[in-house]
Coordinates of C-alpha atoms in Angstrom, one line a residue:
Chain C
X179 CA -74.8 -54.3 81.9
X180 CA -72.0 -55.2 80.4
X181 CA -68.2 -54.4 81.2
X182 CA -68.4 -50.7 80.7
X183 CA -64.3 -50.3 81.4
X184 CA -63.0 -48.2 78.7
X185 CA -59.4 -49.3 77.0
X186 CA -56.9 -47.1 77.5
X187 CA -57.1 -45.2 73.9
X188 CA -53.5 -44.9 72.5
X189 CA -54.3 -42.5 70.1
X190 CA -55.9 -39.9 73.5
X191 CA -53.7 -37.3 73.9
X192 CA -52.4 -37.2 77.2
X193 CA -51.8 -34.7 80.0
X194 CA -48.3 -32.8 79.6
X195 CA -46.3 -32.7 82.8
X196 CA -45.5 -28.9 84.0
X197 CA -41.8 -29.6 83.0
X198 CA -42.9 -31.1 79.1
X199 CA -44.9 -27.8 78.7
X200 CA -41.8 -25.3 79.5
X201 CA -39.8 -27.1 77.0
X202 CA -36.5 -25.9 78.6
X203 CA -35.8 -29.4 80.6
X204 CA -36.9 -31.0 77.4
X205 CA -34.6 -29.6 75.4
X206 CA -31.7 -29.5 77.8
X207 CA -32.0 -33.5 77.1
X208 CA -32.3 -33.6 73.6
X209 CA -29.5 -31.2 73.8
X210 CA -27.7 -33.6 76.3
X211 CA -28.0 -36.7 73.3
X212 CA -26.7 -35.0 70.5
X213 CA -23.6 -33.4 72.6
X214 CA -22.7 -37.1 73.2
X215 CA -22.8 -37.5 70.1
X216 CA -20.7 -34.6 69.3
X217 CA -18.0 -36.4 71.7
X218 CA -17.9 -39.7 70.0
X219 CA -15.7 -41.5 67.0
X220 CA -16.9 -40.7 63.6
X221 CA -17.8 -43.8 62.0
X222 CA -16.9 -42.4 58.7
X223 CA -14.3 -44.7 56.6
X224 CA -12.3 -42.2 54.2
X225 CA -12.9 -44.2 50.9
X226 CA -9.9 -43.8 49.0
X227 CA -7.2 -44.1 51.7
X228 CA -9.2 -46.3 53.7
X229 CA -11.5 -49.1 52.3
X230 CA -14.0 -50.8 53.5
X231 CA -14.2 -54.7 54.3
X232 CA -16.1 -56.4 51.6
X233 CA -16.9 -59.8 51.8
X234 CA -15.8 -62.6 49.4
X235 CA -19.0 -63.3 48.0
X236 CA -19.6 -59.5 47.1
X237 CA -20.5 -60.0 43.3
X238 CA -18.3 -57.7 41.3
X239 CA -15.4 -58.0 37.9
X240 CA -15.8 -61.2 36.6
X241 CA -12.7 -63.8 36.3
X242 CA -12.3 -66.6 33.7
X243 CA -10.8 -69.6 35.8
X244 CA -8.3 -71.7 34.5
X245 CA -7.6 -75.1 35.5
X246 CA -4.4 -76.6 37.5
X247 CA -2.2 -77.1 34.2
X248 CA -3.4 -73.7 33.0
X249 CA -5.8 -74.4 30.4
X250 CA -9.0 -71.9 30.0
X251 CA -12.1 -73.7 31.6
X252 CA -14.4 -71.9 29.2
X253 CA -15.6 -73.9 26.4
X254 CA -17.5 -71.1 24.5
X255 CA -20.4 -72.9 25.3
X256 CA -22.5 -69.4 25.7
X257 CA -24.8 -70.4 28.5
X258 CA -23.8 -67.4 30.4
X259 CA -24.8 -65.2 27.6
X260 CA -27.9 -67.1 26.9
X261 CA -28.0 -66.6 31.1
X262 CA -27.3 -63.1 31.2
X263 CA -30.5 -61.0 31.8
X264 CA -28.6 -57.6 30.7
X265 CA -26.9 -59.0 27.5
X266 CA -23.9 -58.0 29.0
X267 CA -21.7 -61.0 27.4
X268 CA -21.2 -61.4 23.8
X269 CA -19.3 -64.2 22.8
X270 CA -17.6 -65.6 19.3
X271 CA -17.2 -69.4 19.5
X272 CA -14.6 -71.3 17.6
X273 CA -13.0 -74.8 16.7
X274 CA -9.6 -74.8 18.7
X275 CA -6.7 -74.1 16.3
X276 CA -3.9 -76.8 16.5
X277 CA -1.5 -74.5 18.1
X278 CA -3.6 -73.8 20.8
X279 CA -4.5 -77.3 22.0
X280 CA -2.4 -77.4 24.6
X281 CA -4.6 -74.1 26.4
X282 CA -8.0 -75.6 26.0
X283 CA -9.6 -78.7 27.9
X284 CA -12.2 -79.2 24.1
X285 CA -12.1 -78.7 20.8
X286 CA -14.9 -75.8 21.2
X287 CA -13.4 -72.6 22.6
X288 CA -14.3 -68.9 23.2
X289 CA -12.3 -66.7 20.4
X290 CA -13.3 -63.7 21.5
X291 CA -15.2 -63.2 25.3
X292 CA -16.4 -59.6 26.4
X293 CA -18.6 -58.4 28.6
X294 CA -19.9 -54.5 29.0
X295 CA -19.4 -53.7 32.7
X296 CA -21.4 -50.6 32.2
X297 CA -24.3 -53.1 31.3
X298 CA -23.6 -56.0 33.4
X299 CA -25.8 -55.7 36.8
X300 CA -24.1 -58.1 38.9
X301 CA -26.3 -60.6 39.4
X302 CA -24.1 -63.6 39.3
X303 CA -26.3 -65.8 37.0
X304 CA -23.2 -66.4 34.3
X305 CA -21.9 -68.2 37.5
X306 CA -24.6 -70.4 38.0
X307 CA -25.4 -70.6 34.3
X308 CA -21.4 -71.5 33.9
X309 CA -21.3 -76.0 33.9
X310 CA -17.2 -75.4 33.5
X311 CA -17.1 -73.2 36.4
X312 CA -15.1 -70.8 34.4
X313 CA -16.8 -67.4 35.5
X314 CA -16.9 -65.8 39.0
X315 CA -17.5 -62.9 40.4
X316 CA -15.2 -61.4 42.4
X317 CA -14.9 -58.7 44.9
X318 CA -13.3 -56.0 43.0
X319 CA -15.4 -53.3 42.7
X320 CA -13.2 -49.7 41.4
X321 CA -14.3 -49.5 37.6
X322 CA -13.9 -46.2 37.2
X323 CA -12.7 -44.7 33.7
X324 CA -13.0 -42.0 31.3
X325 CA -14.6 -43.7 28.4
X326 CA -17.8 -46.5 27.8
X327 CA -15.3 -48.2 25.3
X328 CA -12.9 -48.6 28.2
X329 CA -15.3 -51.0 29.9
X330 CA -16.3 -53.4 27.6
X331 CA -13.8 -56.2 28.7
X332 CA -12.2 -58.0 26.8
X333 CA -11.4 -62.0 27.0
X334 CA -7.4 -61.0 27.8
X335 CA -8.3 -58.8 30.8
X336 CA -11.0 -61.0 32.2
X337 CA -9.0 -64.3 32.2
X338 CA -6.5 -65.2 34.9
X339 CA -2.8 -65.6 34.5
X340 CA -2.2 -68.6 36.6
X341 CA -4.6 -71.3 36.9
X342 CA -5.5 -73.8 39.9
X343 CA -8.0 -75.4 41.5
X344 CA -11.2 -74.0 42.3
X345 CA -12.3 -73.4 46.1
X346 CA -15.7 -72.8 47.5
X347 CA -15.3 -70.7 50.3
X348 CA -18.7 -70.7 51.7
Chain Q
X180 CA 0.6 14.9 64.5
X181 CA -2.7 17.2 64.8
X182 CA -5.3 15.9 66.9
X183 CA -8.2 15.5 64.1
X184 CA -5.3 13.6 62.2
X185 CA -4.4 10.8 65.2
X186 CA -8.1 10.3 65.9
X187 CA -8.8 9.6 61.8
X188 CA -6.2 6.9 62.4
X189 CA -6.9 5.9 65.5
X190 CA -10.7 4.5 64.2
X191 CA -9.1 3.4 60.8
X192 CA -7.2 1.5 61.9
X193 CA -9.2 -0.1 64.7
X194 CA -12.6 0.1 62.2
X195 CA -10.0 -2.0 59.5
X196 CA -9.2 -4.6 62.5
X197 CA -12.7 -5.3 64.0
X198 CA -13.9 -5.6 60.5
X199 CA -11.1 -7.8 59.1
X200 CA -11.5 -9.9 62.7
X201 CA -15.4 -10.4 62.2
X202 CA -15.3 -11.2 58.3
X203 CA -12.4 -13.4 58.8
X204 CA -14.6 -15.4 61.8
X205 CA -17.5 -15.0 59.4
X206 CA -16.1 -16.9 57.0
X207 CA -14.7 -19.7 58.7
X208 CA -17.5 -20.1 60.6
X209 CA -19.1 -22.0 57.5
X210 CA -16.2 -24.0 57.9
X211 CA -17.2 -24.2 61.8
X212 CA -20.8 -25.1 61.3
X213 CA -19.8 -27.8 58.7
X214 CA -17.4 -29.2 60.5
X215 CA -19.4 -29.3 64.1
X216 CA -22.1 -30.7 61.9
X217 CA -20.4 -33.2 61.1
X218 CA -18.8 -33.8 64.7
X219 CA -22.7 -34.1 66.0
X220 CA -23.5 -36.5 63.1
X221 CA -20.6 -39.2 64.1
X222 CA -18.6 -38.1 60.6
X223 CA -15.6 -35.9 59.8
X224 CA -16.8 -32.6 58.2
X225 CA -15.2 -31.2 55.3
X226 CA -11.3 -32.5 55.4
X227 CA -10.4 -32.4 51.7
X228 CA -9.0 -29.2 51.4
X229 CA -5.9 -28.7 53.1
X230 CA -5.0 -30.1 56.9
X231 CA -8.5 -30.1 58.5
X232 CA -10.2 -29.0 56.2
X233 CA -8.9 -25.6 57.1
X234 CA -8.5 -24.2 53.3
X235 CA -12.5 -24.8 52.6
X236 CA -13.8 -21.1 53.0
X237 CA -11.2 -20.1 50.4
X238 CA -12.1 -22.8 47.9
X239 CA -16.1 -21.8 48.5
X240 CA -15.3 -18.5 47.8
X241 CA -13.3 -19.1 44.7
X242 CA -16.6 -21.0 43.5
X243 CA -18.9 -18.4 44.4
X244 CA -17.1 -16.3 42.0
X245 CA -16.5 -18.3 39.5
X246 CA -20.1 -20.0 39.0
X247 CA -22.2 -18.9 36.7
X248 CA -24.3 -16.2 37.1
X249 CA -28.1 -16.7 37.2
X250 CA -30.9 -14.0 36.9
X251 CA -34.5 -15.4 35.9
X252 CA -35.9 -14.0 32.8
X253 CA -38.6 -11.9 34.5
X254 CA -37.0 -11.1 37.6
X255 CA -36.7 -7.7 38.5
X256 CA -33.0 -7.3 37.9
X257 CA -31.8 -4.1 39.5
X258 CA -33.7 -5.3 43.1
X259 CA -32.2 -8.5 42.2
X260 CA -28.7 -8.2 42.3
X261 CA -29.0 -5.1 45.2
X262 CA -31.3 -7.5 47.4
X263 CA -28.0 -9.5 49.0
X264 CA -26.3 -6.5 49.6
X265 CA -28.8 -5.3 52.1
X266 CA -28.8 -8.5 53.6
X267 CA -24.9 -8.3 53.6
X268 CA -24.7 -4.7 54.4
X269 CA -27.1 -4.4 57.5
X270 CA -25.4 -7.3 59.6
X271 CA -22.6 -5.8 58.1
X272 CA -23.0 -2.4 60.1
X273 CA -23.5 -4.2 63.2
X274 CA -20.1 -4.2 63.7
X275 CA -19.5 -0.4 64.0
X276 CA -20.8 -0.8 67.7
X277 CA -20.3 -3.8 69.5
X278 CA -18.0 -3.6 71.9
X279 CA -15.1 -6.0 71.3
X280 CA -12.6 -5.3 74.1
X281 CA -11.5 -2.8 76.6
X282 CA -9.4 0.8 75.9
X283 CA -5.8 0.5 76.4
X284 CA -3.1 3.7 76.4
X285 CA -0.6 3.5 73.5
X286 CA 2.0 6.7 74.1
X287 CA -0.5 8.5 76.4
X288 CA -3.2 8.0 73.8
X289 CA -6.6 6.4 75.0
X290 CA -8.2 3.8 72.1
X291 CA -11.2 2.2 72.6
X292 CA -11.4 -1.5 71.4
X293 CA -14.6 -0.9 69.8
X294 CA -15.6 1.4 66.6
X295 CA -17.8 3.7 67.8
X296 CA -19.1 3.5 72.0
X297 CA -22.4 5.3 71.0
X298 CA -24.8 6.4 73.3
X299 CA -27.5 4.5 71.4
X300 CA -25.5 1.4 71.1
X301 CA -28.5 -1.0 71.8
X302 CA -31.2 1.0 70.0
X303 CA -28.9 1.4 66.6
X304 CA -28.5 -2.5 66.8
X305 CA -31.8 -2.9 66.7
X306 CA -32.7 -0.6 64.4
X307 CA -29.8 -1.7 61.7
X308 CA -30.7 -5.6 62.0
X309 CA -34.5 -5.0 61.1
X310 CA -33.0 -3.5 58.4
X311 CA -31.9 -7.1 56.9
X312 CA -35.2 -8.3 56.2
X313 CA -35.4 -5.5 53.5
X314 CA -33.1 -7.6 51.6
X315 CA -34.7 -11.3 52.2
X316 CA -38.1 -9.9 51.2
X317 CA -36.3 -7.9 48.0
X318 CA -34.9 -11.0 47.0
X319 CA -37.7 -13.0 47.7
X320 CA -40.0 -10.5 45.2
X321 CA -37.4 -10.1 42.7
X322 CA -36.8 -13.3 42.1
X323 CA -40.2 -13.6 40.2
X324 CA -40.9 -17.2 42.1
X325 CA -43.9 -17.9 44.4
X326 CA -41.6 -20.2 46.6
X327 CA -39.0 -17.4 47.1
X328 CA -42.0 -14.8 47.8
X329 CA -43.4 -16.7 50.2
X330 CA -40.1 -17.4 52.0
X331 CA -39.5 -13.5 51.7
X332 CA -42.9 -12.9 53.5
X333 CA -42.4 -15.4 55.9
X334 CA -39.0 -14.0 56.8
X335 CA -40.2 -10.6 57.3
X336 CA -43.9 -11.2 59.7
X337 CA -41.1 -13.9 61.4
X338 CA -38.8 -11.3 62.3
X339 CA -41.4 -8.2 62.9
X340 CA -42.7 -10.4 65.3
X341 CA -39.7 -11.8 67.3
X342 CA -38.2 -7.8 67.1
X343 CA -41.0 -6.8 69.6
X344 CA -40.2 -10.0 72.2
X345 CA -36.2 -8.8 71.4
X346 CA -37.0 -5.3 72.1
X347 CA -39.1 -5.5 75.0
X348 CA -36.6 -7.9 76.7
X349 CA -34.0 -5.6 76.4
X350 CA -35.7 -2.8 78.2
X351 CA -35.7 -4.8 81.0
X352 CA -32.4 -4.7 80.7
X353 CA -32.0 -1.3 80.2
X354 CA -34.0 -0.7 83.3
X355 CA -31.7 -2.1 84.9
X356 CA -28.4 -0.7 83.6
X357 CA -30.0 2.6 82.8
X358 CA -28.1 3.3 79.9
X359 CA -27.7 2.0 76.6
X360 CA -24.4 2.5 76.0
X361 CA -22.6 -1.3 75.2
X362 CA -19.6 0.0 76.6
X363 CA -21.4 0.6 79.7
X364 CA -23.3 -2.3 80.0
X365 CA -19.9 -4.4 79.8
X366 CA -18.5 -2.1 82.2
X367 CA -21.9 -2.7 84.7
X368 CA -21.1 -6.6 84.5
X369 CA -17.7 -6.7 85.4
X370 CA -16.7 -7.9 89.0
X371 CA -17.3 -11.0 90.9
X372 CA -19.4 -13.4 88.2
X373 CA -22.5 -13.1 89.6
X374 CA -22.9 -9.2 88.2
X375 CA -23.4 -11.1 84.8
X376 CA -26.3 -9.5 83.5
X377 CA -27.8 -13.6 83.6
X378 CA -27.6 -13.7 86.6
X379 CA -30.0 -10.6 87.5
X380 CA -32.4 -11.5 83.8
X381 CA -32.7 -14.7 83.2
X382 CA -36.1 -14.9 81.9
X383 CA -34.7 -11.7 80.0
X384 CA -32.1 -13.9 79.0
X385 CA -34.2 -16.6 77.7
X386 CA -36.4 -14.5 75.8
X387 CA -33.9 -12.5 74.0
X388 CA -31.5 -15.7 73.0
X389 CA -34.9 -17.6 71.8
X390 CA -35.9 -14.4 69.6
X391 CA -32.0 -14.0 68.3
X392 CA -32.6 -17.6 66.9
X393 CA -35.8 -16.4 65.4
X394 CA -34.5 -13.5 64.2
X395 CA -30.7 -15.0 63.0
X396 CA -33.3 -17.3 60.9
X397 CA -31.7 -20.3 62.3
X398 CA -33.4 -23.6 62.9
X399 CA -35.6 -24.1 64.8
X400 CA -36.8 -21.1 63.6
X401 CA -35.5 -21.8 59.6
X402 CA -38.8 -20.9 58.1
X403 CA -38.0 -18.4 55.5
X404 CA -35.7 -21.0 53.9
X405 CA -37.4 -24.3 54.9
X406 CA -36.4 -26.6 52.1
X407 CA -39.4 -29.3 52.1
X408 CA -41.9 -26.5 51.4
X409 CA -40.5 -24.0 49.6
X410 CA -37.8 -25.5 48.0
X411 CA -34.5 -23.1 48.8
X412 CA -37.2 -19.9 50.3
X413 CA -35.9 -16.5 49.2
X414 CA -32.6 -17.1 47.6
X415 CA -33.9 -20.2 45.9
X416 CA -33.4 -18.4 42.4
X417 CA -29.7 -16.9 43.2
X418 CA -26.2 -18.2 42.7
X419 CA -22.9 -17.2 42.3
X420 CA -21.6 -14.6 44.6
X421 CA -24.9 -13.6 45.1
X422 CA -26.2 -16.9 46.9
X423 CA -22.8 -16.2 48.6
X424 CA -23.3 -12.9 50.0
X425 CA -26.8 -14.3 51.1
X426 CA -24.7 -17.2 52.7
X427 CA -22.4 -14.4 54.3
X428 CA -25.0 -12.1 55.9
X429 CA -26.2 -15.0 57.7
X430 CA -23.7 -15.6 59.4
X431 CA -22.6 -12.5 59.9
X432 CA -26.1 -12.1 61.8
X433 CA -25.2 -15.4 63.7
X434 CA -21.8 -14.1 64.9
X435 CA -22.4 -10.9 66.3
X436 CA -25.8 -12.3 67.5
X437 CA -23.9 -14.4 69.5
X438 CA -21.5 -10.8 70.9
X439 CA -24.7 -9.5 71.2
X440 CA -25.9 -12.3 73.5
X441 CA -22.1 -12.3 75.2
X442 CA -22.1 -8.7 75.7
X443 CA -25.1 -7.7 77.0
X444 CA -25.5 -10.9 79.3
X445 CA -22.3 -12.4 79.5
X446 CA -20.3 -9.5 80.9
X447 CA -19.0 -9.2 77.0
X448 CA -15.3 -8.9 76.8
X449 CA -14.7 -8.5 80.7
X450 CA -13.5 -11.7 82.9
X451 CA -14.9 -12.2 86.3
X452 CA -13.3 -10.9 89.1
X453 CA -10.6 -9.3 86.9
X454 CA -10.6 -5.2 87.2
X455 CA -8.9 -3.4 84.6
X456 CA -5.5 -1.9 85.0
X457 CA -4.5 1.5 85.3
X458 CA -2.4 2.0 82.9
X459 CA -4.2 -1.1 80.6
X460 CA -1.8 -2.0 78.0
X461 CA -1.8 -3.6 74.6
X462 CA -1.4 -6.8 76.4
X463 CA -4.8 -6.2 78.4
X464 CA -6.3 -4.8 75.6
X465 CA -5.5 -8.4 73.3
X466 CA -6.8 -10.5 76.9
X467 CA -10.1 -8.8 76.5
X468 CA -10.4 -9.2 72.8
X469 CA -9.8 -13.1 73.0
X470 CA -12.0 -12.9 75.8
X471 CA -14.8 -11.3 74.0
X472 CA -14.4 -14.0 70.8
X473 CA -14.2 -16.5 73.3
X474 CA -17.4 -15.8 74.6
X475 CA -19.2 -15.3 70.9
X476 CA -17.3 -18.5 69.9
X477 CA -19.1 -20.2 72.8
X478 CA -22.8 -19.3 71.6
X479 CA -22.0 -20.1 68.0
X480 CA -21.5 -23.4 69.1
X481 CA -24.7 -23.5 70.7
X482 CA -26.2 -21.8 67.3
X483 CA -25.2 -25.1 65.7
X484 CA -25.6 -27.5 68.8
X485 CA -29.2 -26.0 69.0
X486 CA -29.5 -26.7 64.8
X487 CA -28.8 -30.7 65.2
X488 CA -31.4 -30.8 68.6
X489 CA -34.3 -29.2 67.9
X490 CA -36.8 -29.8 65.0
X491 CA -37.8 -26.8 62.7
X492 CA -41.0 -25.1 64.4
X493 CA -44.8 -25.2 62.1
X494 CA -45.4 -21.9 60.7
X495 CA -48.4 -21.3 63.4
X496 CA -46.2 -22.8 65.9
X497 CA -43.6 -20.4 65.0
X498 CA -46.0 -17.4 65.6
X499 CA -47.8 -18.7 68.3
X500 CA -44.6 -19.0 70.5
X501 CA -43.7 -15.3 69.8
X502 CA -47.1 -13.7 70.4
X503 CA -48.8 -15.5 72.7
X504 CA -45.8 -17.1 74.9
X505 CA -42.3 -14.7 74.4
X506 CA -44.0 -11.5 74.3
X507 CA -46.6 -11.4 76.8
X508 CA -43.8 -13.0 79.4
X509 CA -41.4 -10.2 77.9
X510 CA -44.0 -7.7 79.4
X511 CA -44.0 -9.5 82.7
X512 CA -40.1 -9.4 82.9
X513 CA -39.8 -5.7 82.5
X514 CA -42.9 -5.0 85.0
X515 CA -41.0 -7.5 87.7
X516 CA -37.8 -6.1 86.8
X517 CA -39.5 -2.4 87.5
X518 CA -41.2 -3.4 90.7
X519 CA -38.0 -5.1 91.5
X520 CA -35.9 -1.7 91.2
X521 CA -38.7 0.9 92.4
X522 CA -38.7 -1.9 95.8
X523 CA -35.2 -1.9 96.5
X524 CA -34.4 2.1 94.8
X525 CA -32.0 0.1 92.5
X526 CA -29.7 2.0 90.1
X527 CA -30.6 3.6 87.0
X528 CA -33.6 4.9 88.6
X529 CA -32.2 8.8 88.4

């Protein structure tokens, strides 16, 4: 015959103890639990006064980079728009003017550069698309405002004042 | 000053106080039960509106009046809008008995920190707070909406059933005390701590605080309003002040369940060893008031303690623990309780 040992079955139901079945000591536990936490630090950060840590790869307003003499690394080359899986970015291409040689690093330049935050999804692949590393994403993450036109940004708002080298922090 | 003339003022202005005192409890006892909530959920509570928070019932009721008023097109509207009122109204009258502090002597003149000290105290509580369930089930039918029926049915078998466990504890009680007068209940408990009424019922004790959850409609006993089945139960289809009176009756019926629970096991507004003064003045009358909210303050925590424990009971659960566990034990405390007192000649046995 074979081995006629029954498993334990988890799904039997099993015996309650005298103490389980007058629920009193049970609940006097549970009650214990949620009294300590009644006692402890709320771990509630109060948003507008008090903001939260975000890390610096958190993927939020774009920036257009510009180089250590101050130049504009885009080149209007619209690989992040071609990139851009929620045709958030619409760009106008031009030939750089003559008096504006002296801000570009080509002869090909974005005229006009905006991107619909309200369509944008934060992806980062403009970033990855971007062979100038002009566009990043940055931490900043407070859009709010009273109108759609309001954010569709412009090229003026999304580029930086002061250029520099570029770091890779990670 | 005639006689018929002090006495009208006498309970006016004590009726005006108690009232005033209890609604003004009431209402920041939403703030209370959002802010403990909060406290047992490791987060703040409501803190926005002024220091603490502490402006919150004002802004809630400014809402309440100023929402929009909602009736559904086939709703019966005259038991519509009168539905929250009896809700509102019987916690409401609650208040005319419970005893809320001791008498004091103001120029030779005896008041009585309480309404009325009826003779029936006990039996017209019980009578007025099964009148609530008149308005949940009202509501519940007027509203025209199967969800809010069924919450108004389940309301009233819920509370029908957990009156009887209520009721039958508190004869033991009354055995005991032989009267049921609040007043003189209180007045039984005071002394050393141990003439707490607790002390001498607590299996009485147990029953009747686990029915005046049932009955308060608090969770775990939520059913008439439990949201994942029937969406908001009977007041699903209110808003507005109406919603809010709903809102309001509840926890009126939460507050002075918890007096209830302080007076008539507690030793209600009277401190252990502490015997009333002779001549008690205003001074001993305010001690015993603050003792008596103390006291209720105490259980409403526990209301909402209890709220963020315990998991809200199955319907059959919910009925089996009245009949077949609260009620039959109920019977046992009041024939120990009588065997007790016929064994030792106890008093209120003339």
């Amino acid at each position: 015959m074979a081995n006629t040992e029954v498993k334990s079955d988890p799904f039997r139901k099993y015996d309650l103890t005298l103490a389980e079945r007058l629920y009193i000591p049970a609940i006097m536990k549970g009650m214990g639990v949620t009294l300590s936490h009644f006692f402890r630090k709320p771990v509630t950060v109060q948003y507008p006064e008090q903001k939260p840590e975000i890390s610096h790869r958190w993927r939020g307003r774009h920036v257009l980079k510009r180089d250590e003499f101050g130049r504009e690394r885009c080149v209007g080359c619209q690989m992040c728009e071609l990139a851009c899986p929620a045709d958030a970015i619409t760009i106008q291409a031009g030939e750089v003017p003559p008096e504006r040689r002296h801000l570009h690093t080509t002869e090909r330049y974005a005229v006009t550069y905006e991107i619909d935050m309200l369509r944008c999804i934060y992806c980062g692949m403009c970033e990855e698309a971007c062979p100038e590393a002009a566009i990043f994403l940055t931490p900043f993450y407070e859009f709010a405002e009273d109108s759609r036109e309001k954010l569709i940004y412009s090229k003026e708002m999304l580029t930086e004042k002061v250029g520099g080298p570029i770091f890779y922090k990670d | 000053m005639s006689e018929i003339g002090a006495f009208l003022l006498e309970k006016t202005v004590v009726g005006s106080v108690m009232f005033g005192v209890t609604l003004g409890v009431v209402a920041y006892a939403t703030l209370g039960e959002r802010k403990l909530s909060g406290f047992f959920q490791d987060r703040h509570g409501p803190n926005r509106a002024g220091p603490w928070g502490l402006f919150q019932p004002i802004a809630d009721g400014v809402k309440f009046f100023t929402k929009e008023e909602f009736i559904p097109d086939r709703a019966n509207k005259a038991l519509f809008v009168i539905a929250p009122t009896f809700t509102f109204m019987a916690a409401g009258f609650l208040i005319a008995v419970i005893p809320f502090g001791d008498r004091i002597v103001v120029n030779g003149r005896e008041i009585l920190l309480q309404i009325a000290d009826v003779n029936i105290g006990i039996l017209y509580i019980l009578a007025i707070s099964s009148l609530g369930v008149y308005g949940v089930i009202t509501g519940g039918w007027a509203s025209n909406n199967k969800y809010s029926l069924m919450g108004g049915l389940r309301s009233s078998s819920q509370m029908i059933s957990y009156e009887i466990a209520m009721g039958l504890a508190v004869v033991a009680l009354l055995i005991d005390h032989g009267t049921l007068s609040l007043r003189q209940i209180v007045l039984n408990q005071t002394g050393p701590i141990w003439q707490w009424s607790v002390f001498t019922h607590p299996l009485g004790f147990i029953i009747f605080y686990v029915s005046a959850f049932a009955e308060a409609a608090r969770i775990p006993f939520d059913l008439p309003e439990a949201e994942n089945e029937l969406v908001g139960g009977y007041h699903t289809e209110y808003s507005a002040m109406k919603f809010g009176l709903f809102q309001f009756g509840e926890y009126t019926h939460m507050t002075l369940a918890s007096g209830l629970i302080a007076t008539l096991y507690f030793g209600g507004w009277s401190i252990p060893w502490l015997t009333a003064p002779a001549e008690p003045t205003v001074w001993w009358g305010l001690l015993t008031f603050a003792v008596f909210w103390i006291k209720t303050f105490f259980f409403m925590f526990v209301f909402i303690w209890v709220r963020w424990t315990l998991p809200r009971f199955r319907y059959d659960q919910l009925m089996g623990l009245g009949w077949k566990k609260l009620i039959p034990l109920a019977v046992l405390n009041i024939l120990a309780m009588a065997a007790i007192l016929i064994a030792t000649g106890g008093a209120g046995m003339e």
